[in-house]
PDB file of C-alpha atoms in Angstrom:
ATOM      1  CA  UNK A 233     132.825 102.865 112.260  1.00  0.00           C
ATOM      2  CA  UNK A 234     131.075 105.762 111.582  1.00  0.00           C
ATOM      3  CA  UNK A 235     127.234 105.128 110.201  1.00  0.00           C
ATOM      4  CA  UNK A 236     127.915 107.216 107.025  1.00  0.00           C
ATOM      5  CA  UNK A 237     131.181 105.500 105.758  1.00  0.00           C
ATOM      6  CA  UNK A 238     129.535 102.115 106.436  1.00  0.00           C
ATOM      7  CA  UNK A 239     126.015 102.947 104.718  1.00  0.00           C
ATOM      8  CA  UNK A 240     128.176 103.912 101.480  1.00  0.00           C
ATOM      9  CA  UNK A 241     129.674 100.850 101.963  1.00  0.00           C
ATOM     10  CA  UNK A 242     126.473  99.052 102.465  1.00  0.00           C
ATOM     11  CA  UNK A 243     125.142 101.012  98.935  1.00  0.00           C
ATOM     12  CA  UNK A 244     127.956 100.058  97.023  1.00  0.00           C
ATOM     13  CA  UNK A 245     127.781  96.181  97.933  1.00  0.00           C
ATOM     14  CA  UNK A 246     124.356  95.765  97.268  1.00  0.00           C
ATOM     15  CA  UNK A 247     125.023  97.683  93.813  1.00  0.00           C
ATOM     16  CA  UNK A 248     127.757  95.131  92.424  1.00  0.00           C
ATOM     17  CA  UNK A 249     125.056  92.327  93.683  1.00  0.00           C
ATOM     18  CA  UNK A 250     122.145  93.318  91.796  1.00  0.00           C
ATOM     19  CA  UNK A 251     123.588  92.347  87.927  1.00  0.00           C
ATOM     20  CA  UNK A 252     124.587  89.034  89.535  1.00  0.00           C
ATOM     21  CA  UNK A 253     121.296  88.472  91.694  1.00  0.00           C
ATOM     22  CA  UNK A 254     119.488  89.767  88.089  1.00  0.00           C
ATOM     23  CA  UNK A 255     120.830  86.915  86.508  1.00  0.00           C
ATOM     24  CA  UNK A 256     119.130  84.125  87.874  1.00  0.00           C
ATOM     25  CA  UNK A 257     115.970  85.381  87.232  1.00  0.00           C
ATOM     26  CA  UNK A 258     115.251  85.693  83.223  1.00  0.00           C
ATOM     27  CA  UNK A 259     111.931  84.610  83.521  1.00  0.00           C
ATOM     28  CA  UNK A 260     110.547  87.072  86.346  1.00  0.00           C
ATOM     29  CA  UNK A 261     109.073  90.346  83.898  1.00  0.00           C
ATOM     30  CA  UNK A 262     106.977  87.829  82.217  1.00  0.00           C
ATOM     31  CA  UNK A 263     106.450  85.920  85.649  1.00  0.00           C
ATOM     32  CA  UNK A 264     104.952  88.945  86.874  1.00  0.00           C
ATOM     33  CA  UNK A 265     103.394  90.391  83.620  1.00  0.00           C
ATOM     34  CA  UNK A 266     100.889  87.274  83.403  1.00  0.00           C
ATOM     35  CA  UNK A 267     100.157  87.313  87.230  1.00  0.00           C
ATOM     36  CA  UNK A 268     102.892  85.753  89.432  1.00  0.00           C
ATOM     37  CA  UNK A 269     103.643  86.994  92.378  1.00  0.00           C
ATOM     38  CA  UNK A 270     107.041  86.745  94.264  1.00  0.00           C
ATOM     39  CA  UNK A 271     105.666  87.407  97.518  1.00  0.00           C
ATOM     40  CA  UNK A 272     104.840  84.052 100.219  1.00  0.00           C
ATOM     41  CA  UNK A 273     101.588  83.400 102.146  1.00  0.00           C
ATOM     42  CA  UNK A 274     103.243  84.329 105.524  1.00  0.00           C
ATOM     43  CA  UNK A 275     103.543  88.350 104.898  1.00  0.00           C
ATOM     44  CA  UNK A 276     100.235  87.951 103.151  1.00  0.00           C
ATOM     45  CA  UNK A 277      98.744  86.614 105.828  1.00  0.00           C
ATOM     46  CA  UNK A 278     100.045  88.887 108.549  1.00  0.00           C
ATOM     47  CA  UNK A 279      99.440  91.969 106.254  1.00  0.00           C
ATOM     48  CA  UNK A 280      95.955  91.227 105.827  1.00  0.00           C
ATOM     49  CA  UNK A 281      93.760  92.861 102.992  1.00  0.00           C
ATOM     50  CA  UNK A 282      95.639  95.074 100.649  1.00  0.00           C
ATOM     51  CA  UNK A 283      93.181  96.473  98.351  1.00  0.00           C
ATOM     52  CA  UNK A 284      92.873 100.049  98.336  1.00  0.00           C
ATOM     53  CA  UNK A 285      95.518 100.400 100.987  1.00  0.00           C
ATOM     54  CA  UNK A 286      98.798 102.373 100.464  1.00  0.00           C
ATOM     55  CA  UNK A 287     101.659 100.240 101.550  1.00  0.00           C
ATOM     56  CA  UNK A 288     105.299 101.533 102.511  1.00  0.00           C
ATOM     57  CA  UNK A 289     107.592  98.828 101.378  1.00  0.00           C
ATOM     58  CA  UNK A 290     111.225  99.189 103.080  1.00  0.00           C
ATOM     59  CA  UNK A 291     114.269  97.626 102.072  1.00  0.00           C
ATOM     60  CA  UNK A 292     112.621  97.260  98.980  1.00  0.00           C
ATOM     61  CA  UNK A 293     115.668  95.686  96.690  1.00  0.00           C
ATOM     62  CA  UNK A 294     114.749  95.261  93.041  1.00  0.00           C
ATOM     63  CA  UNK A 295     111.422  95.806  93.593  1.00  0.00           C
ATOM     64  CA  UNK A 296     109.644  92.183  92.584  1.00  0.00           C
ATOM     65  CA  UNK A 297     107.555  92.345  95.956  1.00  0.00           C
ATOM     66  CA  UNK A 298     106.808  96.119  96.004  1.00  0.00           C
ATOM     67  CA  UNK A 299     105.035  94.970  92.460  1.00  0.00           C
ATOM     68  CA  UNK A 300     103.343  92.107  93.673  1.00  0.00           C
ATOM     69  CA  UNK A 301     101.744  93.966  96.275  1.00  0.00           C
ATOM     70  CA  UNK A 302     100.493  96.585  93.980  1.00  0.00           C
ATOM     71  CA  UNK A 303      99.100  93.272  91.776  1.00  0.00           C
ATOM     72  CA  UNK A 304      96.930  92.619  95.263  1.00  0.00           C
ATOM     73  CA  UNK A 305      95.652  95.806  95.167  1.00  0.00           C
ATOM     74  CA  UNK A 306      98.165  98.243  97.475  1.00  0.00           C
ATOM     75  CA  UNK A 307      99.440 101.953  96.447  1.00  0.00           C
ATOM     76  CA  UNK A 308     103.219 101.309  96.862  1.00  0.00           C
ATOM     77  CA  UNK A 309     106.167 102.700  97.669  1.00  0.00           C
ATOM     78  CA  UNK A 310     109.699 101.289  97.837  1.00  0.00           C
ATOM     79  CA  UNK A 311     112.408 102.463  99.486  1.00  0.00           C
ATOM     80  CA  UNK A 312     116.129 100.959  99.101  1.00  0.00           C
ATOM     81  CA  UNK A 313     119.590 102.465  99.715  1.00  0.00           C
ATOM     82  CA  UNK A 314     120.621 100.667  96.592  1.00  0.00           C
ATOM     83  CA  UNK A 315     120.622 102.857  93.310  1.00  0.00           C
ATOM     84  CA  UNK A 316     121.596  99.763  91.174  1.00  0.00           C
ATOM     85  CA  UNK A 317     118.391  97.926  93.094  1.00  0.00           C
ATOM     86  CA  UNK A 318     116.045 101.321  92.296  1.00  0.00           C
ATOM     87  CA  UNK A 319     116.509 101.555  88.946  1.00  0.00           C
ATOM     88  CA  UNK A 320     116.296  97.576  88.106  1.00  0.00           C
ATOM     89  CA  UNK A 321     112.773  98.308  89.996  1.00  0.00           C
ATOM     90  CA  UNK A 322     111.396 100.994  87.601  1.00  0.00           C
ATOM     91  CA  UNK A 323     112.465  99.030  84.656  1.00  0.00           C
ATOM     92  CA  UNK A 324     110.746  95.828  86.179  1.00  0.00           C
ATOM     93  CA  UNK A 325     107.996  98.441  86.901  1.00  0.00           C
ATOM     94  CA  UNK A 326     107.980  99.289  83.282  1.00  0.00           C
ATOM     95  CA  UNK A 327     108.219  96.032  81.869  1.00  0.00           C
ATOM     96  CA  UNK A 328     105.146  94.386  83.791  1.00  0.00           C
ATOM     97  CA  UNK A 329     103.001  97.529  83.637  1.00  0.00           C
ATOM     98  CA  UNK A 330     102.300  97.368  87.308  1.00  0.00           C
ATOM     99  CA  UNK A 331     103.054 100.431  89.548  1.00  0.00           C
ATOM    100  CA  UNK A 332     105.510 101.617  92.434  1.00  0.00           C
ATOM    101  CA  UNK A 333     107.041 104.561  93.142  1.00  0.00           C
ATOM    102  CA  UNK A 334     110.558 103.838  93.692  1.00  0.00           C
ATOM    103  CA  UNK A 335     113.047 106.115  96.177  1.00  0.00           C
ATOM    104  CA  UNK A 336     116.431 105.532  96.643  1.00  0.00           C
ATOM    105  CA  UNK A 337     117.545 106.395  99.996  1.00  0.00           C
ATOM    106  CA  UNK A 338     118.589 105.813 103.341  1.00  0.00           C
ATOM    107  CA  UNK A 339     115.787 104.332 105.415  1.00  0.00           C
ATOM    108  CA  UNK A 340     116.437 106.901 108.283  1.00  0.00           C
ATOM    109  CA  UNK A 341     116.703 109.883 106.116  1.00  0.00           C
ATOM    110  CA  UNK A 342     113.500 108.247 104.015  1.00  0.00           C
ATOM    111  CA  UNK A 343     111.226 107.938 107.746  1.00  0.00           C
ATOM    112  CA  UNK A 344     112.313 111.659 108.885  1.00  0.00           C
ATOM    113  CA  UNK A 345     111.490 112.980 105.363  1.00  0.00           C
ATOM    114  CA  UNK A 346     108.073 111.635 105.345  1.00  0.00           C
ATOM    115  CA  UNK A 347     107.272 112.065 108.871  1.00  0.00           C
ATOM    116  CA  UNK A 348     108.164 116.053 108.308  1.00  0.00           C
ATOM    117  CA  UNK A 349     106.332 115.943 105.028  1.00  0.00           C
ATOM    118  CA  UNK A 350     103.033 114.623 106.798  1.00  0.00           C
ATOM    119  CA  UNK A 351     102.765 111.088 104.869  1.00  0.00           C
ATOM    120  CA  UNK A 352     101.508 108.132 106.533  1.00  0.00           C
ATOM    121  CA  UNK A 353     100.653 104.658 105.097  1.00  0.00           C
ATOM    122  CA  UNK A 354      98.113 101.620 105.959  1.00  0.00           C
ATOM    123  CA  UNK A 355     100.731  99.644 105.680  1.00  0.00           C
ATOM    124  CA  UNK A 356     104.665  99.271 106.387  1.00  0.00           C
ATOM    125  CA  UNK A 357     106.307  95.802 105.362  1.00  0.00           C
ATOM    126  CA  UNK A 358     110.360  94.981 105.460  1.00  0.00           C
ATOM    127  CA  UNK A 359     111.606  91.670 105.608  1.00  0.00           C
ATOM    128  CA  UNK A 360     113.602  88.737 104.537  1.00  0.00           C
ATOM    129  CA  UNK A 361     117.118  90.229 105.663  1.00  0.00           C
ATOM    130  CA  UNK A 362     116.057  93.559 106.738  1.00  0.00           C
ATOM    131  CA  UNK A 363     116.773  94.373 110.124  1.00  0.00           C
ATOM    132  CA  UNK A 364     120.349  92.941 109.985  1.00  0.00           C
ATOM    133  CA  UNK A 365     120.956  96.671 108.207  1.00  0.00           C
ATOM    134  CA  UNK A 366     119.536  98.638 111.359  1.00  0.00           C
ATOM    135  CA  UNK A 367     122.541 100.819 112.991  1.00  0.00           C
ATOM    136  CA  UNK A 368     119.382 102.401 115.468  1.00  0.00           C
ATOM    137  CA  UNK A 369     116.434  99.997 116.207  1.00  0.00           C
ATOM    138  CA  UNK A 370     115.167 102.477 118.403  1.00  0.00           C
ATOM    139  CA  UNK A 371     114.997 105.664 116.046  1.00  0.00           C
ATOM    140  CA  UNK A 372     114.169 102.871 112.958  1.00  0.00           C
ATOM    141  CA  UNK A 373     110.805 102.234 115.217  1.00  0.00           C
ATOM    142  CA  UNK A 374     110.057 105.435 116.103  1.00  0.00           C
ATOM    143  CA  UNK A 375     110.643 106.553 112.392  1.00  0.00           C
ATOM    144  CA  UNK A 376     108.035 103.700 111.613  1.00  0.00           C
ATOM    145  CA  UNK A 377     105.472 104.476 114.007  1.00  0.00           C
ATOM    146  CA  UNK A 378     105.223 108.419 113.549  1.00  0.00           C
ATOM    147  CA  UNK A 379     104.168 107.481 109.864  1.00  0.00           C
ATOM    148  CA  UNK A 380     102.317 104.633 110.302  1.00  0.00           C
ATOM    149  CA  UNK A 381      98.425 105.643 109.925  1.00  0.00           C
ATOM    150  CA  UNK A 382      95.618 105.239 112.799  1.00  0.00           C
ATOM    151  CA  UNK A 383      94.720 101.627 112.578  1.00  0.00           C
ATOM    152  CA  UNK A 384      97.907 100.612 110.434  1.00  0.00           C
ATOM    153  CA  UNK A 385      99.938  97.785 110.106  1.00  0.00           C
ATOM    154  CA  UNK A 386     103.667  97.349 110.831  1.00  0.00           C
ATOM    155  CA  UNK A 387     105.015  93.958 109.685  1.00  0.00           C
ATOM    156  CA  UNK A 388     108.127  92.052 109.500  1.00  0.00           C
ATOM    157  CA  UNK A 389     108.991  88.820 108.023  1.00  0.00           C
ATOM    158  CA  UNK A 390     112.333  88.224 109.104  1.00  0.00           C
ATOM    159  CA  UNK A 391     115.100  85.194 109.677  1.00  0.00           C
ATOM    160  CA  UNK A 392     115.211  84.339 113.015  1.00  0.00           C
ATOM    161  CA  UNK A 393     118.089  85.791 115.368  1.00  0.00           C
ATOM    162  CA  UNK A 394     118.995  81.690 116.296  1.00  0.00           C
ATOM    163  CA  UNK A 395     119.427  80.835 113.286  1.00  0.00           C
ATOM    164  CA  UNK A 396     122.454  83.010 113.043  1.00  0.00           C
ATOM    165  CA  UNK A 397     124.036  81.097 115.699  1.00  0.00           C
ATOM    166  CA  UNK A 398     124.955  78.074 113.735  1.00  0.00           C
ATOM    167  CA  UNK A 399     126.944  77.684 110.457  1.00  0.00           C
ATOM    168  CA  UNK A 400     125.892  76.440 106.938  1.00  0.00           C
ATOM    169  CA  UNK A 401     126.897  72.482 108.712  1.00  0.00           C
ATOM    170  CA  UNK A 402     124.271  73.241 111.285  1.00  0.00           C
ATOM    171  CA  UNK A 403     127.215  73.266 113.778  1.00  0.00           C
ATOM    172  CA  UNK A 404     126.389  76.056 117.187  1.00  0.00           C
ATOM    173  CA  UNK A 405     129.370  78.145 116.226  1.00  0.00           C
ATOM    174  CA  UNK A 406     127.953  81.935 117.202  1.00  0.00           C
ATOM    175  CA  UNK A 407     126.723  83.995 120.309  1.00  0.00           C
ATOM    176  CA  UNK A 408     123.536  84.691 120.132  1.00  0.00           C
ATOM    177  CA  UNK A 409     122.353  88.634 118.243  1.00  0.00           C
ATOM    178  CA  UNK A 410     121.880  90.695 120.374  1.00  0.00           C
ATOM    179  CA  UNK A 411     123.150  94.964 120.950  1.00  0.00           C
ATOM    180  CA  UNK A 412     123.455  95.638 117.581  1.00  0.00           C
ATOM    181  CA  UNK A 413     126.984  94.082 117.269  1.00  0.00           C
ATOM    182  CA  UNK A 414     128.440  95.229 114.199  1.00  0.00           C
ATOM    183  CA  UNK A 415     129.662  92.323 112.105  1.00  0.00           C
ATOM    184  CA  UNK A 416     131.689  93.300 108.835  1.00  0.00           C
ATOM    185  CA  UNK A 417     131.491  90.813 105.848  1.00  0.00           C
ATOM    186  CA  UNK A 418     133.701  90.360 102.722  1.00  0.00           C
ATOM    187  CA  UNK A 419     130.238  92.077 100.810  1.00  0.00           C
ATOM    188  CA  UNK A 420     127.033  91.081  99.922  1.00  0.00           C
ATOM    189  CA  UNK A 421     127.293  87.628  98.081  1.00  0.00           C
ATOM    190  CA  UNK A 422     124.626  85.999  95.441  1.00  0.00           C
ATOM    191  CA  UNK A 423     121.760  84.724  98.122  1.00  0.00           C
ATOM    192  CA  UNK A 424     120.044  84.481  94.754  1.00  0.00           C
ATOM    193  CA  UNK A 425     122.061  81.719  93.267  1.00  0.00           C
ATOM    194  CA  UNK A 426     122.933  79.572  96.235  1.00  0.00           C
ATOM    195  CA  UNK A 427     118.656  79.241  96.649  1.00  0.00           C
ATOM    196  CA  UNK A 428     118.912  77.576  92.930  1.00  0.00           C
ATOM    197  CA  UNK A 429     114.958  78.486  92.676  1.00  0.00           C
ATOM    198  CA  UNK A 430     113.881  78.882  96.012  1.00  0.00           C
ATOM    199  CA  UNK A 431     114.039  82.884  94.792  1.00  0.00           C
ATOM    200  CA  UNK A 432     113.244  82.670  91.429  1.00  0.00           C
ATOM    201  CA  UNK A 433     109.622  81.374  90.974  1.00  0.00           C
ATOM    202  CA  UNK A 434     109.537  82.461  87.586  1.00  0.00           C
ATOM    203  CA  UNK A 435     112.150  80.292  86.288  1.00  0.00           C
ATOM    204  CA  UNK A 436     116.131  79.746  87.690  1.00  0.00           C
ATOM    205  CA  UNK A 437     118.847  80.183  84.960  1.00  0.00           C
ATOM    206  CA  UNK A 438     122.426  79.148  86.185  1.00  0.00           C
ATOM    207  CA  UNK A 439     123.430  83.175  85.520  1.00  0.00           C
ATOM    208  CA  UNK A 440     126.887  84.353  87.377  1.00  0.00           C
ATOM    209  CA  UNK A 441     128.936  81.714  88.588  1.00  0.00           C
ATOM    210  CA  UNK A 442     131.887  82.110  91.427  1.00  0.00           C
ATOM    211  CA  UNK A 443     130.293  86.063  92.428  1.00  0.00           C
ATOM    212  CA  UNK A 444     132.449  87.742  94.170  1.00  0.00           C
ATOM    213  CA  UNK A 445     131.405  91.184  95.659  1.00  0.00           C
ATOM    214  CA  UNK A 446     134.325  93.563  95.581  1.00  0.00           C
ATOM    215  CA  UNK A 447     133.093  95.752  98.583  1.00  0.00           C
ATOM    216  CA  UNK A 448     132.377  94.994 102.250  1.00  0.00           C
ATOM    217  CA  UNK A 449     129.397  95.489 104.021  1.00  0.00           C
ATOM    218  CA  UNK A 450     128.597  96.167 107.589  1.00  0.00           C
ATOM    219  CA  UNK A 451     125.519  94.281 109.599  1.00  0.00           C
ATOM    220  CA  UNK A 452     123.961  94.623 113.112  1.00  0.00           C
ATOM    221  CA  UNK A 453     123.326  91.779 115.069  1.00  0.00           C
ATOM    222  CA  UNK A 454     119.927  92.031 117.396  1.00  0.00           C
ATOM    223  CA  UNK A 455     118.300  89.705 119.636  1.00  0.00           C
ATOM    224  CA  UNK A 456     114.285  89.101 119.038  1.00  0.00           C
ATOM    225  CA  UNK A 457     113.787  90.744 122.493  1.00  0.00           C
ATOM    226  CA  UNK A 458     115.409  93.968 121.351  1.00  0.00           C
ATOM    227  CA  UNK A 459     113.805  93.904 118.345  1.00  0.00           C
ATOM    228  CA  UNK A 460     110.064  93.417 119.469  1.00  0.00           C
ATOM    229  CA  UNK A 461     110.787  96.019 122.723  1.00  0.00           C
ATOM    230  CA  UNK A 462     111.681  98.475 120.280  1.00  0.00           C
ATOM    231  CA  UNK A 463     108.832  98.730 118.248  1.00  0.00           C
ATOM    232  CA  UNK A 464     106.819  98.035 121.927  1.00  0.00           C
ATOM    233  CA  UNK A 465     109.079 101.217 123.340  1.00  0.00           C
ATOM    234  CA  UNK A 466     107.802 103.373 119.740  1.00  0.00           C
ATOM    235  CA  UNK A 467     104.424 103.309 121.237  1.00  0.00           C
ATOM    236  CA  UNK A 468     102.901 100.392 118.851  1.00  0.00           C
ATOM    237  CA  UNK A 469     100.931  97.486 119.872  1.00  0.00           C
ATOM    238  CA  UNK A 470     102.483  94.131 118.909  1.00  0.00           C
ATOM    239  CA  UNK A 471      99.225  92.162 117.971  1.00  0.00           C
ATOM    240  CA  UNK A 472     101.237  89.097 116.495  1.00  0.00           C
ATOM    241  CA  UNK A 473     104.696  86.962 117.423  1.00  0.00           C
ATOM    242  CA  UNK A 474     105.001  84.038 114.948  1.00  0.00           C
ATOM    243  CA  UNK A 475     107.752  81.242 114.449  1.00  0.00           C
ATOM    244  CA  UNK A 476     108.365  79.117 111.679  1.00  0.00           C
ATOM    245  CA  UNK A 477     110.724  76.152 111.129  1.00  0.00           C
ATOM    246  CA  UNK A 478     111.344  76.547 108.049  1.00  0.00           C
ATOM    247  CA  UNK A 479     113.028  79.093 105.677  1.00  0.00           C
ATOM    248  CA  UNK A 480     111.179  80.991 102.707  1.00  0.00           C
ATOM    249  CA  UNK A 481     112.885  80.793  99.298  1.00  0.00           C
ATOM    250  CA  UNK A 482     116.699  81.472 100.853  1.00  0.00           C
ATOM    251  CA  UNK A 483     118.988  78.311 101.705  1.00  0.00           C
ATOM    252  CA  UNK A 484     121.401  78.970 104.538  1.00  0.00           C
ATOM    253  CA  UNK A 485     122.235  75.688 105.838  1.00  0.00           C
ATOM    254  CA  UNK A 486     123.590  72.345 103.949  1.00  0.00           C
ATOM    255  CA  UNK A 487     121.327  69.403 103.414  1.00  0.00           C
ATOM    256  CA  UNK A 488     118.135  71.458 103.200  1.00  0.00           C
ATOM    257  CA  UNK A 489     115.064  70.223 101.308  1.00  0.00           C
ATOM    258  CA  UNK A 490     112.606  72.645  99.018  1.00  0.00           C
ATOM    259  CA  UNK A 491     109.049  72.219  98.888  1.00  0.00           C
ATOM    260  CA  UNK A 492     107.059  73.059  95.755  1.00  0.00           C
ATOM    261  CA  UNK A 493     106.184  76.362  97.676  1.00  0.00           C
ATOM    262  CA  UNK A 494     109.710  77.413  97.848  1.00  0.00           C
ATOM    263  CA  UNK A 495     109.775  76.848 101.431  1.00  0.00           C
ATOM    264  CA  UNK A 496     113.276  75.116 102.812  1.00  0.00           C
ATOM    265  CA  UNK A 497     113.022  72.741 105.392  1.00  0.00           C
ATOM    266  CA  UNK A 498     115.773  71.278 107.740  1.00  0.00           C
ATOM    267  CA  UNK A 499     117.155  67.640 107.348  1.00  0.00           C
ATOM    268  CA  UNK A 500     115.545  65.002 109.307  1.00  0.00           C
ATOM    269  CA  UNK A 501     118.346  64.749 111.873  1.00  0.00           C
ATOM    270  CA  UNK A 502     118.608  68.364 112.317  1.00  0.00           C
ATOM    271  CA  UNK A 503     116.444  69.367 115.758  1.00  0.00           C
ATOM    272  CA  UNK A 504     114.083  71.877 115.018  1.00  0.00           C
ATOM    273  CA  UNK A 505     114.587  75.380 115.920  1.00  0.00           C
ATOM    274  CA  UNK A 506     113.421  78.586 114.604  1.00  0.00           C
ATOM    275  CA  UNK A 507     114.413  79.626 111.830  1.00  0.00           C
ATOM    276  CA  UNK A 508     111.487  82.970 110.708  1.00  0.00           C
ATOM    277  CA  UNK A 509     109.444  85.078 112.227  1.00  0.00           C
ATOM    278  CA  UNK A 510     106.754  87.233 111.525  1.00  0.00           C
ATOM    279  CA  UNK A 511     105.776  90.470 113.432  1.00  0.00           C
ATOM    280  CA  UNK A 512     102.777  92.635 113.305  1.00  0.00           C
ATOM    281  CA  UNK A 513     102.465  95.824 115.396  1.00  0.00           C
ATOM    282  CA  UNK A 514      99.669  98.343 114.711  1.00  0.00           C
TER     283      UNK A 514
END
């Protein structure tokens, strides 16, 4: 498929998602307004100090982390392909009275613009369901590094490539990620609602019920090798491999349990296996 239908397809599923996603989250302007923050210790501690550090966030969504860096100090911006997603941002932006400059855009077309335009940042952060969108790992790292300031930070939170080999039973139904396989799905559904609070830390409201996303969307499915040999291949130094065995805020299996740090956790007769990562490359 060529890259440009399926990123407008891509744009327009995450569009119909955002009112539904929205809707299970009432409670997160005035979560954020009197100090929450949305983001988990994991990309806090693999970021490292924030204050006074401009931070590139991409794959930025709605926005509620972008903001909740800038609460920790950070000059942010967010990028997301997502219209619907950019302008929910600036009005969450608005509403809290914490700062971000949001741009809607491609992520490749973003990187080449701001390597051309001279930018660099302290910091570049994606995660949570992120690199799943990649069409180019390669020219996505490259894009990354030739921005990324002397002594900077790359990291990635991210799901863990096994994980995606088993279904919501915990049954081994999948190969393994790996070549950017391109895996087309009925559209982006509501993550939001399914996590029944694991994603809304300012309070869950039943919202949307039965979403169904009217337009497909198109994935690529990597391996962890590709993924870390890519940014290795860009020239950066990977400084930090982590795995956790748990899941942050999103449930993708049956049976899980939820912590009161929005962590899910497999059931007891589930083996463990990886299910995050975090990356840091400088």
């Amino acid at each position: 498929m060529d890259s440009g239908v399926a990123a407008e397809h891509n744009r327009h599923s995450w569009n119909a998602a955002v009112e539904a996603h929205a809707s299970h989250r009432p409670g997160l302007q005035h979560y954020l307004r009197t100090g929450g923050l949305t983001v988990f210790p994991e990309e806090l501690a693999l970021l490292g100090e924030m204050t006074g550090r401009s931070l590139l966030h991409l794959f930025c969504n709605t926005g509620h982390e972008s903001l909740s860096f800038n609460r920790l100090g950070a000059t942010v911006t967010g990028v997301d392909l997502s219209d619907a997603a950019i302008a929910y941002a600036r009005s969450l932006a608005e509403a809290t009275g914490l700062q971000a400059t949001f741009v809607q855009a491609d992520v490749y077309a973003y990187l080449s613009a701001a390597a051309h335009a001279g930018l660099s940042f302290d910091r570049i952060y994606c995660g949570y369901g992120a690199i799943c969108w990649l069409r180019d790992l390669a020219t996505f790292a490259s894009g990354v590094a030739a921005i990324l300031a002397p002594e900077g930070r790359f990291v990635l939170v991210e799901f863990h490539p096994t994980s995606n080999m088993f279904d919501p039973e915990w049954r081994l139904r999948y190969n393994y990620p790996h070549g950017g396989e391109l895996l087309t799905l009925d559209g982006v559904g509501d993550y939001v609602g399914a996590a029944g609070g694991g994603l809304s830390p300012g309070g869950f409201a039943e919202g949307v019920r039965d979403f169904v996303n009217p337009h497909q969307c198109h994935l690529y499915r990597w391996g962890i090798g590709e993924i870390v040999s890519a940014f290795a291949a860009a020239g950066l130094r990977i400084r930090r491999l982590q795995e956790f065995f748990y899941v942050n805020g999103e449930k993708p299996f049956a049976r899980m349990r939820l912590d009161d740090q929005r962590r899910y956790y497999p059931p007891d007769d589930v083996p463990k296996i990886p299910l995050m990562y975090g990356l840091v490359a400088e």
